[in-house]
Structures are given as structure tokens and as C-alpha cells.
Coordinates of C-alpha atoms in Angstrom, one line a residue:
M1 CA 176.8 76.0 52.3
T2 CA 175.2 77.1 49.0
H3 CA 172.8 79.9 48.7
N4 CA 169.9 77.6 47.8
L5 CA 170.7 75.3 50.7
K6 CA 170.6 78.3 53.1
K7 CA 167.4 79.6 51.6
T8 CA 165.7 76.3 51.7
F9 CA 166.6 75.6 55.3
A10 CA 165.5 79.1 56.3
M11 CA 162.2 78.4 54.7
L12 CA 161.9 75.2 56.7
L13 CA 162.8 76.6 60.0
L14 CA 163.5 80.3 60.4
A15 CA 160.2 81.3 59.0
I16 CA 158.4 79.1 61.4
F17 CA 160.3 80.0 64.6
G18 CA 161.5 83.5 63.8
S19 CA 164.8 82.5 65.4
A20 CA 168.3 81.2 64.5
F21 CA 168.1 78.7 67.3
L22 CA 167.7 75.7 65.0
Y23 CA 169.8 77.0 62.2
N24 CA 173.6 76.5 62.1
C25 CA 175.0 75.1 58.9
E26 CA 178.6 74.8 60.2
P27 CA 178.6 74.3 64.0
D28 CA 181.7 75.7 65.7
P29 CA 184.1 73.0 66.8
D30 CA 184.0 72.5 70.6
S31 CA 185.4 70.0 73.1
L32 CA 186.3 67.0 71.0
G33 CA 187.6 69.1 68.1
E34 CA 188.8 72.3 69.6
Q35 CA 192.4 71.2 70.1
L36 CA 192.7 70.8 66.3
F37 CA 192.1 74.5 65.7
N38 CA 194.4 76.0 68.3
G39 CA 197.9 76.6 66.9
D40 CA 198.8 73.9 64.4
A41 CA 196.9 73.5 61.2
A42 CA 194.4 70.6 60.9
Q43 CA 193.5 68.2 58.1
G44 CA 189.8 67.1 57.7
N45 CA 188.5 63.8 56.6
E46 CA 184.9 62.7 56.0
I47 CA 184.0 59.0 56.4
A48 CA 180.5 57.5 55.8
Y49 CA 179.3 54.8 58.2
P50 CA 176.3 52.6 57.8
V51 CA 173.3 53.0 60.1
I52 CA 170.2 51.0 60.7
A53 CA 167.0 52.8 59.8
Y54 CA 163.5 51.3 59.7
N55 CA 159.8 52.2 59.5
Y56 CA 157.9 52.6 62.8
D57 CA 154.2 52.0 62.8
N58 CA 152.4 54.5 65.0
N59 CA 149.1 52.6 64.4
D60 CA 147.6 55.7 62.7
S61 CA 146.9 57.1 66.2
I62 CA 148.2 60.3 67.8
R63 CA 147.2 62.7 70.6
S64 CA 145.2 65.3 68.6
D65 CA 143.3 67.2 71.3
A66 CA 143.7 70.9 71.9
S67 CA 146.9 70.4 73.8
R68 CA 148.5 68.9 70.6
L69 CA 147.0 71.2 68.0
I70 CA 149.3 74.0 69.0
S71 CA 151.4 75.6 66.3
G72 CA 153.1 78.1 68.6
L73 CA 152.7 81.2 70.7
N74 CA 151.8 84.5 69.2
E75 CA 153.2 87.9 70.1
S76 CA 151.0 88.2 73.2
G77 CA 152.0 84.8 74.4
A78 CA 148.7 83.1 73.6
T79 CA 148.7 79.6 71.9
T80 CA 147.8 79.5 68.2
N81 CA 146.1 76.3 67.1
V82 CA 145.7 74.5 63.8
A83 CA 143.4 71.7 62.7
V84 CA 143.0 69.9 59.4
L85 CA 140.0 69.1 57.2
G86 CA 139.7 67.2 53.9
A87 CA 140.8 64.0 52.3
F88 CA 143.6 62.9 49.9
T89 CA 144.6 59.6 48.2
E90 CA 147.7 58.8 46.2
S91 CA 149.5 55.6 45.3
Q92 CA 152.3 55.4 47.9
F93 CA 150.5 56.1 51.2
G94 CA 146.9 55.5 50.2
M95 CA 143.9 57.5 51.7
Q96 CA 143.9 59.9 54.6
R97 CA 140.8 61.8 55.7
A98 CA 140.6 64.4 58.4
S99 CA 137.6 65.5 60.3
Y100 CA 137.2 67.8 63.3
V101 CA 135.1 67.7 66.5
T102 CA 134.6 70.5 68.9
Q103 CA 132.4 71.4 71.9
L104 CA 130.5 74.6 71.9
R105 CA 129.0 76.8 74.7
M106 CA 126.4 79.5 75.1
P107 CA 127.8 83.0 75.3
V108 CA 126.4 83.4 78.8
D109 CA 124.5 81.2 81.3
N110 CA 120.7 81.3 81.2
F111 CA 120.7 83.2 77.9
D112 CA 117.3 85.1 77.7
F113 CA 117.2 85.6 73.9
N114 CA 116.4 89.3 74.4
G115 CA 112.7 88.8 74.5
A116 CA 109.7 86.6 74.0
N117 CA 108.9 84.2 71.2
P118 CA 112.4 83.8 69.6
K119 CA 112.4 82.1 66.2
V120 CA 115.4 81.0 64.1
D121 CA 116.0 82.7 60.8
S122 CA 119.3 81.0 59.8
V123 CA 122.5 79.5 61.2
V124 CA 125.9 80.0 59.7
L125 CA 129.2 78.2 60.3
V126 CA 132.4 80.2 59.6
V127 CA 135.7 78.4 59.1
R128 CA 138.7 80.7 59.3
P129 CA 142.4 80.3 58.2
P130 CA 145.2 79.8 60.7
V131 CA 146.8 83.2 60.0
N132 CA 145.7 86.6 58.8
T133 CA 146.2 87.9 55.3
A134 CA 149.4 89.6 56.1
S135 CA 151.1 86.3 55.8
N136 CA 151.0 84.1 52.7
T137 CA 151.8 80.9 54.7
Y138 CA 148.4 79.3 54.3
F139 CA 147.6 80.5 50.8
F140 CA 148.9 79.9 47.3
E141 CA 151.8 82.0 46.2
G142 CA 151.7 84.0 43.0
S143 CA 150.2 87.1 41.6
D144 CA 146.8 85.6 41.3
S145 CA 146.6 84.4 44.9
L146 CA 144.2 87.3 45.8
K147 CA 141.2 88.1 43.6
T148 CA 139.0 91.1 44.3
N149 CA 135.5 91.7 42.9
T150 CA 133.7 94.9 43.5
Y151 CA 130.1 95.4 42.4
A152 CA 126.9 97.4 43.2
K153 CA 123.6 96.2 44.5
T154 CA 120.6 98.5 44.5
D155 CA 118.1 96.6 46.6
F156 CA 120.2 95.5 49.6
P157 CA 118.1 95.6 52.7
V158 CA 119.5 97.8 55.5
D159 CA 117.1 98.0 58.5
G160 CA 114.4 96.7 56.3
V161 CA 114.8 99.3 53.6
A162 CA 116.2 98.7 50.1
T163 CA 119.5 100.5 49.9
E164 CA 122.2 101.0 47.2
V165 CA 125.4 99.5 48.4
S166 CA 128.9 98.7 47.1
I167 CA 130.1 95.1 47.8
E168 CA 133.8 94.2 47.8
K169 CA 134.6 90.5 47.9
K170 CA 138.2 89.3 48.2
T171 CA 139.0 85.7 47.5
Y172 CA 142.1 83.8 48.7
P173 CA 142.7 80.2 47.4
V174 CA 143.9 78.2 50.4
R175 CA 147.1 76.2 50.2
K176 CA 146.0 72.6 49.5
Y177 CA 147.9 69.4 50.2
G178 CA 146.8 67.0 47.5
K179 CA 144.9 67.3 44.3
I180 CA 144.7 70.8 42.7
G181 CA 142.0 72.2 40.5
G182 CA 139.6 70.6 38.0
A183 CA 137.3 68.0 39.5
S184 CA 139.3 68.1 42.7
K185 CA 138.6 71.8 43.4
S186 CA 135.5 71.3 45.5
M187 CA 134.5 69.2 48.5
K188 CA 131.2 68.7 50.3
I189 CA 131.5 69.6 53.9
N190 CA 129.0 68.2 56.4
V191 CA 128.2 69.4 59.9
H192 CA 126.7 66.8 62.3
E193 CA 125.6 66.9 65.9
V194 CA 127.9 65.0 68.2
T195 CA 126.2 62.5 70.6
T196 CA 129.3 61.4 72.5
F197 CA 130.1 63.4 75.6
L198 CA 133.6 64.8 75.1
D199 CA 134.9 64.1 78.6
A200 CA 138.2 65.9 79.1
N201 CA 139.3 63.2 81.6
N202 CA 138.8 60.4 79.1
D203 CA 142.2 59.8 77.4
A204 CA 140.6 57.7 74.6
L205 CA 138.8 60.9 73.5
K206 CA 142.1 62.8 73.0
R207 CA 143.3 60.6 70.1
S208 CA 142.9 60.9 66.4
N209 CA 141.2 57.5 66.2
A210 CA 138.7 58.2 69.0
S211 CA 135.2 56.7 68.7
I212 CA 132.8 59.5 68.5
S213 CA 129.1 59.1 67.5
T214 CA 127.0 61.6 65.6
G215 CA 123.3 62.4 65.4
E216 CA 121.4 64.8 63.2
L217 CA 122.9 66.4 60.1
L218 CA 122.9 70.1 60.8
G219 CA 123.8 71.2 57.3
S220 CA 126.1 70.7 54.3
G221 CA 127.9 73.0 51.9
V222 CA 130.4 73.0 49.1
F223 CA 133.9 74.3 49.7
D224 CA 135.5 75.5 46.5
G225 CA 139.0 75.8 47.9
S226 CA 138.9 79.5 48.7
M227 CA 138.2 81.7 51.6
N228 CA 136.6 85.1 51.2
S229 CA 136.3 88.4 53.0
L230 CA 133.3 90.7 52.4
S231 CA 132.8 94.4 52.9
I232 CA 129.4 96.1 52.2
T233 CA 129.1 99.9 52.4
K234 CA 126.3 102.4 51.6
K235 CA 126.9 104.2 48.4
S236 CA 125.3 107.3 49.9
D237 CA 127.8 108.0 52.6
N238 CA 130.3 105.1 52.5
S239 CA 129.2 103.9 55.9
V240 CA 129.9 100.2 56.7
V241 CA 126.8 98.0 56.6
F242 CA 128.5 94.6 57.0
T243 CA 132.1 93.3 57.3
G244 CA 132.8 89.6 57.0
N245 CA 136.3 88.7 58.0
L246 CA 138.2 86.2 56.0
G247 CA 136.7 82.7 56.1
F248 CA 134.4 80.1 54.5
R249 CA 130.8 80.8 55.4
M250 CA 128.3 77.8 55.3
K251 CA 124.6 78.2 55.9
L252 CA 123.2 75.2 57.9
S253 CA 119.9 74.0 56.7
N254 CA 118.6 72.3 59.8
T255 CA 117.2 75.4 61.6
N256 CA 114.6 73.2 63.2
F257 CA 117.3 71.6 65.3
F258 CA 118.4 74.9 66.7
Q259 CA 114.9 76.0 67.3
T260 CA 113.9 72.9 69.3
H261 CA 117.3 72.4 71.0
I262 CA 118.2 76.0 71.8
L263 CA 115.5 78.6 71.5
D264 CA 112.7 76.4 72.8
K265 CA 114.9 75.6 75.9
K266 CA 114.8 79.2 77.1
G267 CA 114.8 79.1 80.9
K268 CA 115.3 75.3 81.0
P269 CA 118.1 73.5 82.9
E270 CA 119.8 72.6 79.7
L271 CA 120.9 76.2 79.2
Q272 CA 121.4 77.0 82.9
D273 CA 125.2 76.8 82.8
A274 CA 128.2 75.5 80.7
A275 CA 128.4 72.2 82.6
N276 CA 124.8 71.4 81.7
F277 CA 125.0 72.6 78.2
I278 CA 128.0 70.6 77.1
R279 CA 126.3 67.4 78.3
Y280 CA 123.1 68.4 76.5
F281 CA 124.4 69.8 73.2
K282 CA 127.7 67.8 73.2
G283 CA 129.3 69.4 70.1
I284 CA 129.6 69.4 66.4
K285 CA 131.6 67.3 63.9
I286 CA 132.9 68.8 60.6
S287 CA 133.8 66.3 57.9
V288 CA 133.9 65.8 54.2
D289 CA 132.2 63.3 51.9
E290 CA 135.1 62.7 49.5
T291 CA 138.1 60.5 49.9
D292 CA 140.4 62.0 47.2
R293 CA 140.6 65.8 47.1
Y294 CA 143.1 67.6 49.3
L295 CA 143.8 68.5 53.0
Y296 CA 143.8 72.1 54.2
Q297 CA 144.4 73.7 57.6
F298 CA 142.1 76.1 59.6
S299 CA 142.0 77.8 63.0
P300 CA 139.8 75.8 65.4
N301 CA 139.7 78.6 68.0
D302 CA 138.4 81.0 65.4
L303 CA 135.5 78.9 64.3
Q304 CA 132.2 80.7 64.5
L305 CA 128.7 79.3 64.7
I306 CA 126.2 82.2 64.5
M307 CA 122.5 81.8 64.9
Y308 CA 120.3 84.7 63.5
Y309 CA 116.8 84.9 65.1
K310 CA 113.9 87.3 65.6
Y311 CA 112.1 88.0 68.9
D312 CA 109.2 90.1 70.2
K313 CA 110.1 93.6 71.2
T314 CA 107.5 95.9 72.7
E315 CA 108.1 99.6 73.0
N316 CA 105.4 102.3 73.6
G317 CA 102.7 99.8 73.1
A318 CA 104.0 98.6 69.8
T319 CA 105.5 95.1 69.1
T320 CA 108.1 94.6 66.5
R321 CA 110.2 91.6 65.5
P322 CA 113.9 92.7 65.2
Q323 CA 116.6 90.3 64.1
T324 CA 119.6 89.7 66.3
T325 CA 122.4 87.1 66.7
L326 CA 123.6 84.5 69.1
S327 CA 127.3 83.5 68.6
F328 CA 128.2 80.2 70.2
N329 CA 131.6 80.0 71.9
L330 CA 133.8 77.5 70.0
G331 CA 137.1 78.8 71.4
S332 CA 139.9 77.5 73.6
A333 CA 137.6 76.7 76.6
N334 CA 136.2 73.7 74.6
A335 CA 137.5 70.3 73.8
H336 CA 138.9 70.1 70.3
I337 CA 139.8 66.8 68.6
G338 CA 141.3 66.1 65.1
L339 CA 139.9 62.8 63.8
Y340 CA 141.9 61.0 61.1
E341 CA 141.0 57.9 59.0
Y342 CA 143.4 55.9 56.8
N343 CA 143.0 53.3 54.1
R344 CA 146.5 52.0 53.0
S345 CA 145.3 48.8 51.6
G346 CA 147.6 47.6 48.8
S347 CA 149.9 50.6 49.2
P348 CA 153.8 50.5 49.4
A349 CA 153.6 52.2 52.8
A350 CA 151.4 49.4 54.1
A351 CA 153.8 46.7 52.8
A352 CA 156.8 48.5 54.2
L353 CA 155.2 48.8 57.7
A354 CA 154.2 45.2 57.6
A355 CA 157.7 44.1 56.7
S356 CA 159.6 46.5 58.9
N357 CA 163.0 45.1 60.0
P358 CA 164.4 46.7 63.2
N359 CA 167.5 44.5 63.1
E360 CA 168.7 45.2 59.6
G361 CA 166.7 48.2 58.5
D362 CA 164.4 49.0 55.6
E363 CA 165.2 50.1 52.1
R364 CA 162.4 52.7 51.8
L365 CA 161.4 54.9 54.8
F366 CA 157.8 56.3 55.0
V367 CA 157.2 59.3 57.1
Q368 CA 153.7 60.8 57.6
G369 CA 152.1 63.4 59.9
M370 CA 148.8 63.1 61.8
G371 CA 149.6 59.8 63.4
G372 CA 151.3 58.2 60.4
P373 CA 154.6 56.3 60.5
S374 CA 157.9 57.6 61.8
V375 CA 161.5 56.4 61.2
V376 CA 163.8 55.0 63.8
V377 CA 167.6 55.5 63.1
K378 CA 170.2 53.5 65.1
I379 CA 173.8 54.4 64.9
Q380 CA 175.6 51.1 65.2
D381 CA 177.6 50.4 68.4
E382 CA 180.4 49.2 66.1
T383 CA 180.6 52.7 64.6
I384 CA 180.8 54.3 68.0
A385 CA 183.6 51.9 68.9
K386 CA 185.5 52.9 65.8
L387 CA 185.1 56.6 66.5
K388 CA 186.3 56.1 70.1
E389 CA 189.3 54.3 68.8
I390 CA 190.1 57.2 66.3
Y391 CA 189.7 59.7 69.1
N392 CA 191.8 57.9 71.6
K393 CA 194.6 56.6 69.4
D394 CA 194.9 59.4 66.8
K395 CA 193.6 62.3 68.8
A396 CA 191.2 63.0 66.0
G397 CA 188.5 65.6 66.7
I398 CA 185.0 65.3 65.2
V399 CA 184.2 68.5 63.4
S400 CA 180.7 67.5 62.3
A401 CA 178.4 64.5 62.2
K402 CA 175.1 64.2 60.3
V403 CA 172.7 61.5 59.2
R404 CA 172.3 61.9 55.5
V405 CA 169.1 60.6 54.0
Y406 CA 167.9 61.1 50.4
L407 CA 164.4 62.0 49.3
D408 CA 162.8 59.3 47.3
P409 CA 161.7 60.5 43.8
L410 CA 158.2 59.0 44.4
T411 CA 157.5 61.4 47.3
W412 CA 154.3 63.4 46.6
K413 CA 155.1 66.7 45.0
N414 CA 152.5 69.3 46.1
T415 CA 152.2 71.1 42.8
G416 CA 151.1 74.7 43.0
S417 CA 152.2 75.3 46.5
T418 CA 155.5 75.8 48.3
E419 CA 156.8 72.5 49.7
D420 CA 157.1 72.7 53.4
R421 CA 158.3 69.3 54.6
K422 CA 159.4 69.5 58.2
F423 CA 160.8 67.0 60.6
T424 CA 161.5 66.6 64.3
V425 CA 164.4 64.6 65.6
L426 CA 164.3 63.3 69.1
N427 CA 166.1 60.7 71.3
N428 CA 164.4 57.8 72.9
T429 CA 165.4 54.5 74.5
L430 CA 163.1 51.9 73.0
N431 CA 161.2 49.7 75.4
A432 CA 160.8 46.2 73.9
G433 CA 161.1 47.9 70.5
K434 CA 158.4 50.4 71.3
I435 CA 158.7 54.2 71.4
D436 CA 157.7 55.7 74.7
Y437 CA 156.4 59.1 73.6
S438 CA 156.3 60.2 77.2
K439 CA 160.1 59.8 77.5
L440 CA 161.3 61.5 74.3
T441 CA 164.2 64.0 74.8
F442 CA 165.8 66.7 72.7
T443 CA 169.1 65.8 71.1
S444 CA 172.2 67.4 72.5
D445 CA 172.6 69.3 69.2
L446 CA 169.2 70.9 69.5
T447 CA 169.6 71.9 73.2
N448 CA 173.0 73.4 72.4
G449 CA 171.8 75.4 69.4
L450 CA 173.9 73.4 66.9
G451 CA 171.1 72.9 64.4
L452 CA 168.4 70.3 63.5
Y453 CA 168.7 69.6 59.8
Y454 CA 169.2 71.2 56.4
Y455 CA 168.2 70.2 52.9
K456 CA 170.1 70.3 49.6
D457 CA 167.8 70.4 46.7
N458 CA 170.1 68.8 44.1
P459 CA 170.4 65.8 44.4
G460 CA 167.7 66.1 47.2
Y461 CA 168.9 65.0 50.6
Y462 CA 168.5 66.0 54.2
D463 CA 171.4 66.2 56.7
F464 CA 170.2 65.7 60.2
V465 CA 172.8 67.2 62.6
V466 CA 174.1 64.9 65.3
T467 CA 177.5 66.4 65.9
K468 CA 177.3 67.0 69.6
T469 CA 175.2 63.9 70.1
I470 CA 178.0 61.7 68.7
K471 CA 180.8 63.7 70.4
D472 CA 179.2 63.4 73.8
I473 CA 179.1 59.6 73.4
V474 CA 182.6 59.3 72.0
E475 CA 184.1 61.6 74.7
G476 CA 182.4 59.7 77.5
K477 CA 180.4 62.7 78.7
T478 CA 177.9 62.0 81.5
E479 CA 174.3 62.9 82.2
T480 CA 172.1 62.9 85.3
V481 CA 169.0 60.8 85.1
G482 CA 167.0 61.2 88.3
D483 CA 169.6 61.0 91.1
V484 CA 172.1 58.9 89.0
T485 CA 175.0 60.3 87.0
Q486 CA 175.9 58.0 84.2
P487 CA 177.7 58.0 80.8
I488 CA 175.7 59.2 77.9
V489 CA 174.6 56.2 75.9
N490 CA 173.9 55.6 72.2
K491 CA 170.2 56.1 71.9
P492 CA 168.0 55.7 68.8
L493 CA 166.9 58.8 66.9
I494 CA 163.2 59.2 66.2
I495 CA 162.4 61.1 63.0
S496 CA 158.8 62.2 62.6
A497 CA 156.9 64.6 60.4
G498 CA 156.2 68.1 61.8
A499 CA 158.2 70.9 63.4
F500 CA 158.8 71.9 67.0
A501 CA 156.2 74.4 68.2
A502 CA 157.8 77.6 69.4
S503 CA 157.1 81.2 70.5
T504 CA 157.7 84.1 68.1
T505 CA 161.1 84.5 69.7
G506 CA 162.1 81.0 68.9
T507 CA 161.7 79.4 72.4
L508 CA 160.6 75.8 72.0
L509 CA 157.5 74.9 73.9
G510 CA 158.6 71.4 75.0
V511 CA 159.6 68.1 73.6
R512 CA 156.1 66.9 73.0
N513 CA 154.8 70.2 71.6
T514 CA 155.2 69.7 67.9
T515 CA 153.1 70.2 64.8
R516 CA 153.0 66.5 64.1
A517 CA 149.3 66.2 65.0
F518 CA 148.3 68.4 62.1
D519 CA 151.3 68.1 59.7
M520 CA 149.8 67.1 56.3
N521 CA 153.1 65.9 54.7
R522 CA 153.8 62.4 53.5
I523 CA 157.5 61.8 52.7
I524 CA 159.5 58.8 51.4
L525 CA 163.2 58.6 52.1
T526 CA 165.8 56.2 50.9
G527 CA 166.8 53.8 53.6
I528 CA 169.5 51.1 54.0
D529 CA 171.1 49.1 51.2
K530 CA 172.2 45.6 52.1
T531 CA 174.6 45.4 49.2
N532 CA 176.1 48.8 50.2
T533 CA 176.2 49.8 46.5
N534 CA 173.5 52.4 46.4
P535 CA 175.3 55.8 46.8
K536 CA 172.0 57.3 48.1
R537 CA 171.6 54.9 51.0
I538 CA 171.2 56.4 54.4
Q539 CA 174.5 56.9 56.1
L540 CA 176.2 58.7 59.0
M541 CA 178.6 61.2 57.6
V542 CA 181.4 62.1 60.1
T543 CA 184.0 64.7 59.5
Y544 CA 187.0 64.6 61.8
G545 CA 190.3 66.4 61.8
T546 CA 193.9 65.3 62.6
K547 CA 196.9 67.4 63.0
K548 CA 199.4 67.5 60.0

């Protein structure tokens, strides 16, 4: 394996999982091939076999609730979540727009607002990145990725008194998937009241195409593609006046909504407890106006909605109006839903999905995250029969097997940011041609640590490792399904966008815990060629050895 190949594969997998579990360029021979490496020398041969590969339409729908927005487990074992916002249009896949819906709760039941006559000053929404600044994963790479501005302000009010302060503002351009710079730099973000109760028991409200109604516009702001951190200190003694952690802060203009719906409900049943509150103030929706800018990721559990207000405070016979804050709880206790819209009208992806041919395969394969299409790969039964014949008659041992598929040159190149295309490969027995996502299983290669896939940049192809998967079938190995032990059968492979979610130690969280629900990538692969003349057609590459 070349240095570039190793580096690329490590970027795709090791940096995500922090483990070598999925990374093995040259799996050690075992079972079927081990007799060839004991004693006598062996001679290797590589043969390419045709496969059937076709586009599978997921109907632009995917589970996108909190249980599917999991990117992994952090060092303390807590889940880390990622959601997507924005919109992007290009010629091959068409338009994709991502919005986000969440519940929110009061910090405590029967909140008393500190005193009498509370009045709203302002309300701020803060959107934060999925990771801290120690990692560059969600920001542009390059020397200009961090910009720091430091300046002085002589009349900054501290406790109502004009004060000289130093202000340091750090700006991080987020990693965008889509258009970069120019007229595409900024997007208008809207925040609306949600009027649909987000019932956790309603499966229809756990999907990316859920029907969720909105009410009043709470505010709008322009996102310029960057997130900022802010530090304000007194010049007199360097004491900290204000610290704003990294994020995008948006002031909501509809303060009357929060006055009438929150402050004026002091002591009322609506604020009595969380059960009442989430049925009264059902949530917020964050969306964008545009259809052709970019997609970017944020941390849903770290959203903040902060209401600044004043109230009457009486001490020693004197009444003052101090300002304080109420921070709504938008964290993991709430329902989270990623909402995704598509318009593929007239696009090659739409045409390919409409003409998908499960019997013969498709010439171009379209893979897209967030509920977009997947690819089904079938290793032909005739191929399995040939491999069994070679094994039985010639005592040939399979050293490696991989599905090789080339990257189509029209795949979107995300200029200005590291490419991070990722895939999951899973087994499934189709039911009347349909994927049963509740019955997906890991491939034998993945469960035995023999690798998932790797990428070679020139000429640009992926090798999906199926060594043990093929060997188990050819050798006649068995598996137990329920109470029945049966031979392992030839099952289709499902290739989708996204990665397997894992802990920091590399332990996978489960077959359905992937990043597919928020993977922003759109990828075109070269499929079958009915004339068998295209050298870049998808094929099964099998290397086997025979004794000299």
C-alpha cells in the first residue's frame, strides 16, 4: 500500500474512530488461505469478476431524531451529537436544504423570575460548532483559518458605568459543504415557533421529512460563514467582564413573543412543569431562506437560547431594576429532528433513480447522505460457484477480495476544505427488493477487524474489503439465526454515505448508529458496463494463491 493511500484511509477512518479496528490494508490470510503460507511457496493470482450494482432510492427519508444524530461517544462516555443547517444546489444531485427542530424547557419548574414585574430586554440564540477549537475537523484548514481582532472600547457599560475595556474577538470560518465565498458567503437564518407537539412516541416525527408546522417568526439573522469567540476584560485590572464561547450569536427581534408567552405566564399552569411547558411552547425551528449556498454542521445539544430581562428588586426600601438572564434548556432531554428538503427535478440523480435496474445494474451510482440514495451491490451467484470450484478442485486459497469502484469525475469537489467522503458497508437480505433497515448486519470483515475500505487517489477508486465475507460463503461456514444453524448465504451489500459512530476507543455503537443522518456528502461512482469494455467499471477483485 502506498504512503498516500495509507494517509488517505487514515484520514477517512482513524481520525474518526481513534482506532485501528477498521484499518487493515493487507488482512492476514486465515482459514481458506492459510495452507498456502505454511511450508511451500505460493503463487498469487488476481481475477476480476463482474458484479451487479444499482441505485437504491431511500425516498429522501431517514430517521433523523436525537437517536440518529449521534457522531460518537466522548472521553466521558456521553454521546456527541451533530445536526446540519443550510442549503446547496449543484447540477448532478439538485437541491438539498437542511433545517432543524428542537424542543426547549424552562431551567426549573415554576420559575419565579427573581422578582416582580419582569420585562424582556433581548433574546439571543447561540449556535455552536460540534467540536472545540482544539480540533480543526469542522473548520477550514490553512494559516488563515483563525483570525483574531483586539481593540479597545472606552464606554463599555459595566454595572451601569462606562468602563474602558479590551475586546478580543476570534473568528473561525466553518467548514462548508457547497459554494464557497463571494455571493454564497452569507445565509439568512430564521427562527420560528413550532406549533406541532413533538410527541416522542410518534414515529412519523422522527424522520427527516416529518410534517411540522410553525407559527410566529421569532427572529432572523445573517450568518456569514464564521463562528466567533469573544473576551472582554477591564483595562484597569484585566478582570473578565464577559466571555462568549465559540459560536454564532443571533439576536431575536420578537421580544414581545417571549414577554407574553413566558414572562407574563409567571405562576400560571403553562410554566408549572416540563410536561406542561413542552405542550405549550412546543419548540423552535431553525431554517434558512436560500436554496443554493452551503451546508454546515453544528452541535444541537450545545444550542443556547438566552433571555435577558429586568425585574423589580427592593432592598432597604429602595427598588432597582437589575438585569438577569434565563437560559432555556435545549439539551439532550429534548426532542431533536433534522428536517431535509430535496428538489432533484431534471438532475442526473433523479433520472438514475427512476431508471434503476436491480437485475442488470446501473452505469452510474449516486450516493448521498441525509436520506439520499444508497447503492446495492450483488456478488453474482455464478461468481460464488466459480470460486467454490477453484477452492475445491485446485485447493486455491483466497488471500483478499474487494469490491473496486471508481469515483466519477463529476462528483462534487468541495473546494477549500478537506474532502471527507465516508461510507458504511452492511449486509442485508432484501425483502421484495426493499432494504429492511431494521435487519442490517455488519459484514464478516468488519466484525473480524479485517477492514472496511480504502481509497487510492490516483486514479481515484475505493476498495471495499469483503475478504472474509467471500471466504465464509465459499468455505461453507455456518451462522446461527435465531435457533437455526445454517450455511452463510450470499447477501447483497448496502453502501451508504456516512461512517459508523464509535467511542473514542474505536468501539462501534451498533449497526444502525452511523453518521448517515447528517452526512453532507454527495458522491457519484462508476457502476456496471454492459459491454464489459470500461476498465473503470465496478468489479469484484479476488486474489487467490495456488502452490507452485
